[in-house]
mmCIF file of N, CA and C in Angstrom:
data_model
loop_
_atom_site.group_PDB
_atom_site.id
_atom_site.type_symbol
_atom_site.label_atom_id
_atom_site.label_comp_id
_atom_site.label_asym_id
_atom_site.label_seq_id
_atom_site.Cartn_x
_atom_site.Cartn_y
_atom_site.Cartn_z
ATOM 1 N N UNK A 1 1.805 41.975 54.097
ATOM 2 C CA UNK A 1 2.465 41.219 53.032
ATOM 3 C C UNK A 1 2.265 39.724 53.278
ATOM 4 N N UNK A 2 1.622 39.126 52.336
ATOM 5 C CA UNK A 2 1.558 37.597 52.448
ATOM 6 C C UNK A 2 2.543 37.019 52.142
ATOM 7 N N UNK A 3 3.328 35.746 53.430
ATOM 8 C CA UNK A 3 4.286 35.414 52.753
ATOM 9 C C UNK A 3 4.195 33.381 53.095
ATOM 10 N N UNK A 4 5.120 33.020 52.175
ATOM 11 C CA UNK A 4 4.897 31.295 52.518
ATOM 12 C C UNK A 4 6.334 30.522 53.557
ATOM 13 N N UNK A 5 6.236 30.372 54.625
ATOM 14 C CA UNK A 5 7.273 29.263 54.468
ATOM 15 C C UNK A 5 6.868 28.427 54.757
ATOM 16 N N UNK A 6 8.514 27.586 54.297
ATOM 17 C CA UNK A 6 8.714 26.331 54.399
ATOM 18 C C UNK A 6 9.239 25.724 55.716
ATOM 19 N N UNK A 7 8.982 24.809 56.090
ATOM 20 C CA UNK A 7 9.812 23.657 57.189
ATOM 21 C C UNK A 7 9.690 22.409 57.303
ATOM 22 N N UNK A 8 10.705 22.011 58.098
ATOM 23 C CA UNK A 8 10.766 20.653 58.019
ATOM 24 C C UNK A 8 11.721 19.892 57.162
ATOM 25 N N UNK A 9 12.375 20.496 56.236
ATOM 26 C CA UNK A 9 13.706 19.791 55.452
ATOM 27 C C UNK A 9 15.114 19.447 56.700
ATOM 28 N N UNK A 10 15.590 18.530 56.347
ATOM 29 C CA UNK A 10 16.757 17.888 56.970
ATOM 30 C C UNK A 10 17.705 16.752 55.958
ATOM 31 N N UNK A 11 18.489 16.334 57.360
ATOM 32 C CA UNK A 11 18.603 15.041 56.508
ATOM 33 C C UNK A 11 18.001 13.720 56.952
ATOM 34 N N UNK A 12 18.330 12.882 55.917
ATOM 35 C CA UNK A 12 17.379 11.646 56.365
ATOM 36 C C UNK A 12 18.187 10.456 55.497
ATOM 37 N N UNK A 13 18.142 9.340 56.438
ATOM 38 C CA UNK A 13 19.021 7.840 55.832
ATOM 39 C C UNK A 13 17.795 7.332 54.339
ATOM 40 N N UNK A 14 18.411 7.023 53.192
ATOM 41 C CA UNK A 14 17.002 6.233 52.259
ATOM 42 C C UNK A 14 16.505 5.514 53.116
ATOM 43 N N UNK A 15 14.707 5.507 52.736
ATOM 44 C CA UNK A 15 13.621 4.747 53.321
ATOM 45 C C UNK A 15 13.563 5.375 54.502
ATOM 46 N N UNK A 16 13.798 6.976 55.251
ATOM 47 C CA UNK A 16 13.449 7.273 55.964
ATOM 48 C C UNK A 16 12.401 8.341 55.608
ATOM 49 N N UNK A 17 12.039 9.072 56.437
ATOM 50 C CA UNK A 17 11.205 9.683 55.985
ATOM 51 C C UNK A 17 10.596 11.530 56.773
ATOM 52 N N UNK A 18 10.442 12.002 55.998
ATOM 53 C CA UNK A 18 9.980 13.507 56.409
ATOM 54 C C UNK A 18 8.956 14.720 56.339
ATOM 55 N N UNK A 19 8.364 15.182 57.256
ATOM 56 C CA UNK A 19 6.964 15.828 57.024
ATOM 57 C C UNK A 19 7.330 17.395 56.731
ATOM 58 N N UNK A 20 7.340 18.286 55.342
ATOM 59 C CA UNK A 20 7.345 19.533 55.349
ATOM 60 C C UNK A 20 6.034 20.031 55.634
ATOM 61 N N UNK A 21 6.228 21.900 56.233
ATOM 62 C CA UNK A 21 5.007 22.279 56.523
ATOM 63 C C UNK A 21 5.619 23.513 55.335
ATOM 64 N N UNK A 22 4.317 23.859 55.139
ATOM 65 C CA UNK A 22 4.275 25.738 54.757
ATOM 66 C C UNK A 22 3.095 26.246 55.330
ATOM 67 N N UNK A 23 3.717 27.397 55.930
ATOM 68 C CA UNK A 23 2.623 27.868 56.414
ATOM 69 C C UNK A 23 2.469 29.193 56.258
ATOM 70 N N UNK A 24 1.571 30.232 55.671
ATOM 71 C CA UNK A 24 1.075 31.036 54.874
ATOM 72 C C UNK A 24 0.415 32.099 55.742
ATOM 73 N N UNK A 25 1.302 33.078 55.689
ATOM 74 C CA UNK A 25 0.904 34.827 57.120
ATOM 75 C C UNK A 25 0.554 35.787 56.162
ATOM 76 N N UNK A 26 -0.439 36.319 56.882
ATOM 77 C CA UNK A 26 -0.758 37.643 56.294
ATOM 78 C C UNK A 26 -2.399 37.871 56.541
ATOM 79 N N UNK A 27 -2.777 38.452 55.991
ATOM 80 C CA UNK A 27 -4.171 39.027 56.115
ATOM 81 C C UNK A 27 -4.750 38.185 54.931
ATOM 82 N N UNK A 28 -5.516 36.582 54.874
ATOM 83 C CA UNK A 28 -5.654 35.952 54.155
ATOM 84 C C UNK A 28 -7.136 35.882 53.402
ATOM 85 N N UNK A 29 -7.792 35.695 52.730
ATOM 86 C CA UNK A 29 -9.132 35.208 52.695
ATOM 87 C C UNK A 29 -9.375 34.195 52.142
ATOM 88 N N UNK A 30 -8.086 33.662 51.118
ATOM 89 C CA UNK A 30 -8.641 32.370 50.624
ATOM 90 C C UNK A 30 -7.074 31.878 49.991
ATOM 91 N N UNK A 31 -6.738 30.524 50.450
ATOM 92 C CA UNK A 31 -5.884 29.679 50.158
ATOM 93 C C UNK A 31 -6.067 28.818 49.187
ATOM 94 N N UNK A 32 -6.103 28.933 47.903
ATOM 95 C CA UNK A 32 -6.732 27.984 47.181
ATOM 96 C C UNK A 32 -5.962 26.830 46.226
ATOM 97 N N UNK A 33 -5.788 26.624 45.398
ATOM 98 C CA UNK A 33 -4.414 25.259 44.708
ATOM 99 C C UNK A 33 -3.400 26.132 45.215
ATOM 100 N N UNK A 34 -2.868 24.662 45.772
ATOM 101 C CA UNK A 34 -1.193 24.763 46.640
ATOM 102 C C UNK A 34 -0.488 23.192 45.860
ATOM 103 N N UNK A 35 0.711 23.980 45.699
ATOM 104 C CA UNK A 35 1.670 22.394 45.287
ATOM 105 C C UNK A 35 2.810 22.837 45.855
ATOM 106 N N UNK A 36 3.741 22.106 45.845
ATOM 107 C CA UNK A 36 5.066 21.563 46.277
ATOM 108 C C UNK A 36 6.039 21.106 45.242
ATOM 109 N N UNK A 37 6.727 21.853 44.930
ATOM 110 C CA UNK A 37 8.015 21.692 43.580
ATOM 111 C C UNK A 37 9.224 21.716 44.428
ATOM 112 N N UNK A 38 10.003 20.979 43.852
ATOM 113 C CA UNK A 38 11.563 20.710 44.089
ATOM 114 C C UNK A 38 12.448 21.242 42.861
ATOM 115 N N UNK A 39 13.695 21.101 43.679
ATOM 116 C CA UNK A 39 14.739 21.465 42.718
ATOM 117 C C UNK A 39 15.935 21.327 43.003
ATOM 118 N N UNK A 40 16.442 19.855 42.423
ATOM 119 C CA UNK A 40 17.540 19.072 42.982
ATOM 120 C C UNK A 40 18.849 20.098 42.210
ATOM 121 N N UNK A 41 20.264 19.532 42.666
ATOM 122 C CA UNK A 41 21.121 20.384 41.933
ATOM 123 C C UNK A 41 21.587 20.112 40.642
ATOM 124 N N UNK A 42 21.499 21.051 39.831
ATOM 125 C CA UNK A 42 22.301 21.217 38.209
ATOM 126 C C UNK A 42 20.419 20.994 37.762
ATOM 127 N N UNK A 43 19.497 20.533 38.330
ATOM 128 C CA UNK A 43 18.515 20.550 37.672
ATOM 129 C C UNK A 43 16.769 21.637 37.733
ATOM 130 N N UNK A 44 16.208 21.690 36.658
ATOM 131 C CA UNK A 44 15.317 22.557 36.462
ATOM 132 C C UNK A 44 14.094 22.264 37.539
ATOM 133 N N UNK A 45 12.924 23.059 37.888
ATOM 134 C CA UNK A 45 12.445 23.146 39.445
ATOM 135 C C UNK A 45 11.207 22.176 38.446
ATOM 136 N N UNK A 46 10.719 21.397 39.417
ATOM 137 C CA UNK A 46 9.742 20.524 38.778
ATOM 138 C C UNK A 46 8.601 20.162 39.980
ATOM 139 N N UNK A 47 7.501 20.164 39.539
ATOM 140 C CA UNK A 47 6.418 19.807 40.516
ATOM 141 C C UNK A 47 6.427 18.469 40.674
ATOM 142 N N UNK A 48 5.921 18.298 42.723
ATOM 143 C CA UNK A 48 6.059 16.958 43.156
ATOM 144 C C UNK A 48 4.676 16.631 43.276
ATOM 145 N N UNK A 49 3.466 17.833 43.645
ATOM 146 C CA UNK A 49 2.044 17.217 44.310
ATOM 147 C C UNK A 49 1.452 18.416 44.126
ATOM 148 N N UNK A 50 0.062 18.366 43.934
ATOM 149 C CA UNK A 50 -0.490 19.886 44.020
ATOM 150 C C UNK A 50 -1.991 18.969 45.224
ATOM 151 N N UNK A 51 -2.324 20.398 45.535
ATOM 152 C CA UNK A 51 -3.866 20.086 46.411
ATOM 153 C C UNK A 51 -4.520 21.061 45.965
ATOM 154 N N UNK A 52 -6.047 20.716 45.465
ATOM 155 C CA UNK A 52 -7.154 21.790 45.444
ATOM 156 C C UNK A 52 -7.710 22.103 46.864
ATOM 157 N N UNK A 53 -8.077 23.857 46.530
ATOM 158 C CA UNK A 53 -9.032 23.557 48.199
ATOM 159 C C UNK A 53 -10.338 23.161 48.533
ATOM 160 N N UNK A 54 -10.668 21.911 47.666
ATOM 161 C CA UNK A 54 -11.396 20.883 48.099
ATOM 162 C C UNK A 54 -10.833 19.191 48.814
ATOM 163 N N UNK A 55 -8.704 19.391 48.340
ATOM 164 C CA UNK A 55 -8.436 18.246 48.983
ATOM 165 C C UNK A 55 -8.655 17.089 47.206
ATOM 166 N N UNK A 56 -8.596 17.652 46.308
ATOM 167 C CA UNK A 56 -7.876 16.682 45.585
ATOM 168 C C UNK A 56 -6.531 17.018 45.296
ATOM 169 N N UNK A 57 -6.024 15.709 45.428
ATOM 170 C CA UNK A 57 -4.517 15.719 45.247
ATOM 171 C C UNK A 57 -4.100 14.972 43.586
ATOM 172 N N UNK A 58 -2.967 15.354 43.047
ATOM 173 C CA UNK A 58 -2.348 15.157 41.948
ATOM 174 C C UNK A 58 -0.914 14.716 42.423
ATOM 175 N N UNK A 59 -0.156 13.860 41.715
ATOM 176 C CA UNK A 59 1.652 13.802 42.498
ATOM 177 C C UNK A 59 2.365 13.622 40.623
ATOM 178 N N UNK A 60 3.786 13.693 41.346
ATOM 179 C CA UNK A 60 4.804 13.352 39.979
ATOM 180 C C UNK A 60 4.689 11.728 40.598
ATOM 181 N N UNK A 61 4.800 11.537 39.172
ATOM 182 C CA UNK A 61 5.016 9.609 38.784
ATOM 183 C C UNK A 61 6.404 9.228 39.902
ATOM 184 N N UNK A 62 7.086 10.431 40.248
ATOM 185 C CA UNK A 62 8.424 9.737 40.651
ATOM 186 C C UNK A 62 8.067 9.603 42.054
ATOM 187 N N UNK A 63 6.801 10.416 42.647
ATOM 188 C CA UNK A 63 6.847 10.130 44.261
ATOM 189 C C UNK A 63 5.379 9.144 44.899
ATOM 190 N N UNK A 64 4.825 8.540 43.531
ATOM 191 C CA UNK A 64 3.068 8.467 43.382
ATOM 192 C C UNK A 64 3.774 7.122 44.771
ATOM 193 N N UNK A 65 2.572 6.972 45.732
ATOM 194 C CA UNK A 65 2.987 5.915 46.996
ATOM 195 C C UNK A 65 3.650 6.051 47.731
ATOM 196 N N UNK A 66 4.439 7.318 47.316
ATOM 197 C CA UNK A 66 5.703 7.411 48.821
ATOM 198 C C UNK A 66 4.847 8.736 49.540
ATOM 199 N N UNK A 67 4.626 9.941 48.559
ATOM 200 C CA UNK A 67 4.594 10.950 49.409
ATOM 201 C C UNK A 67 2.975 11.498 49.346
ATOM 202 N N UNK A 68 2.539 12.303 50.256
ATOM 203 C CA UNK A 68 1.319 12.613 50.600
ATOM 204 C C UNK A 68 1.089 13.757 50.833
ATOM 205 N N UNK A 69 0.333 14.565 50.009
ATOM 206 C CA UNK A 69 0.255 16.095 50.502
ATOM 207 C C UNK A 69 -1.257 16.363 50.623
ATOM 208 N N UNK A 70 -1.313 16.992 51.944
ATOM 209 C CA UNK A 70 -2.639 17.419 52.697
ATOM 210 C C UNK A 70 -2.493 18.985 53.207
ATOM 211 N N UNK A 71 -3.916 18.932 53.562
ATOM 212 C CA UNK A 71 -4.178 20.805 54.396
ATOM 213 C C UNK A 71 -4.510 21.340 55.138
ATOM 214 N N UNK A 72 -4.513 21.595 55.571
ATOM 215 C CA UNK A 72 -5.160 22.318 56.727
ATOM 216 C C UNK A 72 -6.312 23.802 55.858
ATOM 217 N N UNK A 73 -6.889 23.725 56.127
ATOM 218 C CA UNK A 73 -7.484 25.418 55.827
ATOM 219 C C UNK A 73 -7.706 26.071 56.820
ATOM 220 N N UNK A 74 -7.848 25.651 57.876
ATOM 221 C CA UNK A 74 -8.479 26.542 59.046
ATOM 222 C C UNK A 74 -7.179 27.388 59.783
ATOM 223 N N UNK A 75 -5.925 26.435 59.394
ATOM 224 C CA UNK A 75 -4.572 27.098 60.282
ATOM 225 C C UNK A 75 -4.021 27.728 58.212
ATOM 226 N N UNK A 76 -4.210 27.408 57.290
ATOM 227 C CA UNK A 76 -3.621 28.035 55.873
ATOM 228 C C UNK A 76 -2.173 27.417 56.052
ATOM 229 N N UNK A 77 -2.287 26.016 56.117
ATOM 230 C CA UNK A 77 -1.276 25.473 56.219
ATOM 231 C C UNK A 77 -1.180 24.205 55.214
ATOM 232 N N UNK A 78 -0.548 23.575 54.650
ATOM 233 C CA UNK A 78 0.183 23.096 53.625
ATOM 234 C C UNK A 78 1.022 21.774 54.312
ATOM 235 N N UNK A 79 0.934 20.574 54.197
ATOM 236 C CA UNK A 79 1.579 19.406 54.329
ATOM 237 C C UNK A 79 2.161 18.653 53.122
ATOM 238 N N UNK A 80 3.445 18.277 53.327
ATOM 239 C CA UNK A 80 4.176 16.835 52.506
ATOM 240 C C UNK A 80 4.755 15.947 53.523
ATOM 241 N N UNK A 81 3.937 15.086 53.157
ATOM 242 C CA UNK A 81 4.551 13.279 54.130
ATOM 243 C C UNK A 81 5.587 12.805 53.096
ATOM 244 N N UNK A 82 6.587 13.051 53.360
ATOM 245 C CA UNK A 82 7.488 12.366 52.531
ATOM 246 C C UNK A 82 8.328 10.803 53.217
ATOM 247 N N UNK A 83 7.685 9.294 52.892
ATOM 248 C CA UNK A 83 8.053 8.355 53.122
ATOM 249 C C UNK A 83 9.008 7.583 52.268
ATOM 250 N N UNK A 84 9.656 6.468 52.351
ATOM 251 C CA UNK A 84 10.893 5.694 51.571
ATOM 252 C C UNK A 84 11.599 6.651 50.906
ATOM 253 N N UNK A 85 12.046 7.552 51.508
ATOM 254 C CA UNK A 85 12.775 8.589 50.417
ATOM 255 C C UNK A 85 14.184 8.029 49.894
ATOM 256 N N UNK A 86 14.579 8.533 49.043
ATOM 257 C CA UNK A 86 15.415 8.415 47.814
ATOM 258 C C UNK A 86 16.593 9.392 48.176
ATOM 259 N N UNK A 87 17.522 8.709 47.451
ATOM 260 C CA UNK A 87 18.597 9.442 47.511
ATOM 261 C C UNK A 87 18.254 10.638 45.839
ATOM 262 N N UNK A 88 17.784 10.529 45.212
ATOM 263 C CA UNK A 88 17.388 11.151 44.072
ATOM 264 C C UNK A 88 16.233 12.363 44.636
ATOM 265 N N UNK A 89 15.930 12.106 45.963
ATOM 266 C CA UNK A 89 14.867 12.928 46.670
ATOM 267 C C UNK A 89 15.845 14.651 46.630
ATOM 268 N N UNK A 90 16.870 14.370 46.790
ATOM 269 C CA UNK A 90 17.573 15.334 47.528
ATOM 270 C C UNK A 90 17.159 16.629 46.617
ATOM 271 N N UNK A 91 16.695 17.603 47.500
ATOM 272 C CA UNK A 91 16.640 18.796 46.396
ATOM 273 C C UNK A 91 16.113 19.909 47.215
ATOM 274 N N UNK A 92 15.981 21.419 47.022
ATOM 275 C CA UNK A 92 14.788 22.077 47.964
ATOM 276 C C UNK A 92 13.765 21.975 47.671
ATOM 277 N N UNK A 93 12.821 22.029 48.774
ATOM 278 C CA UNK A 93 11.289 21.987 48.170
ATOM 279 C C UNK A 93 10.751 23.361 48.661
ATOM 280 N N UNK A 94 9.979 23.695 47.898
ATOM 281 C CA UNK A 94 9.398 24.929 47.506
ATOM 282 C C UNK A 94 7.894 24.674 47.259
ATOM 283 N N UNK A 95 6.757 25.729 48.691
ATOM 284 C CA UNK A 95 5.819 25.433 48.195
ATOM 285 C C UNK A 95 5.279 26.879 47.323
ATOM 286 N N UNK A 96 4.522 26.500 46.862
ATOM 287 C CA UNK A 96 3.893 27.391 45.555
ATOM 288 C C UNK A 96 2.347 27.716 46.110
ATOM 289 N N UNK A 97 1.908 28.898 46.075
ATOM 290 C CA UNK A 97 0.245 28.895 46.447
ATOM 291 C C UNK A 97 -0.721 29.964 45.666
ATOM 292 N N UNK A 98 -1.921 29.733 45.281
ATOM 293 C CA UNK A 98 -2.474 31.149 44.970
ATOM 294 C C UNK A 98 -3.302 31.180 45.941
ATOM 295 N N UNK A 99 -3.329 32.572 46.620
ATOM 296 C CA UNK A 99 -4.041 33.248 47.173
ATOM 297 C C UNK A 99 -5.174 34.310 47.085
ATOM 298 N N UNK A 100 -5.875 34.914 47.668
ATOM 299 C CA UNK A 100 -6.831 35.919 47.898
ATOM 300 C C UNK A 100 -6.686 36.232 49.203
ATOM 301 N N UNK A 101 -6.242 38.194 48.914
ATOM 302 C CA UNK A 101 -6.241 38.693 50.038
ATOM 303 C C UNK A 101 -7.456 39.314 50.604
ATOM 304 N N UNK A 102 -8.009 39.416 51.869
ATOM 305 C CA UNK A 102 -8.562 40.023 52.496
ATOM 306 C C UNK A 102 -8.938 41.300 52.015
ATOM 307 N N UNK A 103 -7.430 41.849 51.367
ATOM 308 C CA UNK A 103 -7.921 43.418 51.136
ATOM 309 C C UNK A 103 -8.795 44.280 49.853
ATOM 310 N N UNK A 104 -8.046 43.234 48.553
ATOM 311 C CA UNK A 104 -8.710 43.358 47.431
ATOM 312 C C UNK A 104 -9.155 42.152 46.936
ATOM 313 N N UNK A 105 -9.590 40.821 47.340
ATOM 314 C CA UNK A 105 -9.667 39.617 46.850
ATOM 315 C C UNK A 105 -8.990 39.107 45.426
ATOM 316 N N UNK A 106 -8.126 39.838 45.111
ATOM 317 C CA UNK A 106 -7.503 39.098 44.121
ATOM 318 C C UNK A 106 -6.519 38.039 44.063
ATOM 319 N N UNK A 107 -6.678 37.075 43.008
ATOM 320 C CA UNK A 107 -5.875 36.071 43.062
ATOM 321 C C UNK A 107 -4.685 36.465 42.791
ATOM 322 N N UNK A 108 -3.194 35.972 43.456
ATOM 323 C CA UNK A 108 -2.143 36.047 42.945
ATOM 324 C C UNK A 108 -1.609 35.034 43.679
ATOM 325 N N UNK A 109 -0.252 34.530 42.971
ATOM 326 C CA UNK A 109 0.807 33.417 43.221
ATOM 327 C C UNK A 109 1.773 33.798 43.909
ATOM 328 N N UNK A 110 2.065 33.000 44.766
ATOM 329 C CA UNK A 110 3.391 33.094 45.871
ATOM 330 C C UNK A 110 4.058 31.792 45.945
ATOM 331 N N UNK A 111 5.387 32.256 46.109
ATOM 332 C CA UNK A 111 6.795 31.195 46.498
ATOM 333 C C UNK A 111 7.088 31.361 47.840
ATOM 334 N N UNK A 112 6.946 30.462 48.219
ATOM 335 C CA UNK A 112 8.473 29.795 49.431
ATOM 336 C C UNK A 112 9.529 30.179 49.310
ATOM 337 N N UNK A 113 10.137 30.508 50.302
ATOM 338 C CA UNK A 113 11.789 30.544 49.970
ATOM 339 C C UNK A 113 13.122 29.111 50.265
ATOM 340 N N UNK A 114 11.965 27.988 50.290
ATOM 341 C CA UNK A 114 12.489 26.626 50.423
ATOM 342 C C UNK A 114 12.843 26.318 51.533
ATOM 343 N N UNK A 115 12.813 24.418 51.694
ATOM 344 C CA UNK A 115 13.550 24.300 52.239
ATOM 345 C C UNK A 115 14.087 22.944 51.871
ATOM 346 N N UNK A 116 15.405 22.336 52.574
ATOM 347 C CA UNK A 116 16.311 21.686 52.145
ATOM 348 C C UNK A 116 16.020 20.341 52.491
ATOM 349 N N UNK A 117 15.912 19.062 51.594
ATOM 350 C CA UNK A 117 15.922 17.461 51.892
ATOM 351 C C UNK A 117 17.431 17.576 51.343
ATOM 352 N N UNK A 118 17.903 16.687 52.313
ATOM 353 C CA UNK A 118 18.985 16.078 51.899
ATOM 354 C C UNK A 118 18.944 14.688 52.150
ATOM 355 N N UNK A 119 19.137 13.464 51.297
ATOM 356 C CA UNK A 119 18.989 11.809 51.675
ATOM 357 C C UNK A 119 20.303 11.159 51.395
ATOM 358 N N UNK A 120 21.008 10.335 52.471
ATOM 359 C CA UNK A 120 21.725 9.645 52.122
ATOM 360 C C UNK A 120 21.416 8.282 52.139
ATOM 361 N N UNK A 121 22.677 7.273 51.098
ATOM 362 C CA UNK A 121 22.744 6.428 50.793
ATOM 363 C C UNK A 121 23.896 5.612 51.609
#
C-alpha cells in the first residue's frame, strides 16, 4: 500500500520559519506532480506549491518569496521551506501526489494525512 506522510509542522514565532517533508512508502515506480495544500480553520483546503518531476515549481500568490518546494526523487521525497511565516500561515499542510506503482503502472492520487503549522503573533 502506498502511503504519504507528512512532517515537520510545529509551532513557530512570525518571520520564523519551517521545513515540511513527505515522504512516500511503498513499492514505487514513479513519483510524478506533487503539491502541498493547506487548510487553515473554518476554511476550504487550497493549494500552496506544486513540483513537476522535472523540478518546475508553481506557488499561491500568498506564499510567492517566502516558501520553496523541492525533491528529492531518488529518496520519493517531497520538500516545503517555509520562511517569514505568517500568522495567516497557520493551517495543516497536506501533501498531495500522483503516483505509479511498480505493480500495475498506473497513475493514481494520494493524500497525506497532514501535518500541523501553527504561527504566532
Amino acid at each position: 500500500q502506498v502511503q504519504l506522510v507528512e512532517s515537520g509542522g510545529g509551532l513557530v514565532q512570525a518571520g520564523g520559519s519551517l521545513r515540511l517533508s513527505c515522504a512516500a512508502s511503498g513499492i514505487i515506480f514513479s513519483l510524478n506532480g506533487v503539491g502541498w495544500y493547506r487548510q487553515g480553520p473554518g476554511k476550504q483546503r487550497e493549494l500552496v506549491a506544486t513540483i513537476s518531476i522535472s523540478g518546475r515549481t508553481n506557488y499561491a500568490d500568498s506564499v510567492k518569496g517566502r516558501f520553496t518546494i523541492s525533491r528529492d526523487n531518488a529518496k520519493n521525497a517531497v520538500y516545503l521551506q517555509m520562511n517569514n511565516l505568517k500568522p495567516e500561515d497557520k493551517a495543516v499542510y497536506y501533501c498531495n501526489a500522483d503516483i505509479t506503482t511498480a505493480g500495475d503502472y498506473v497513475l493514481r492520487n494520494y493524500w497525506g494525512q497532514g501535518t500541523q503549522v501553527t504561527v504566532s503573533s
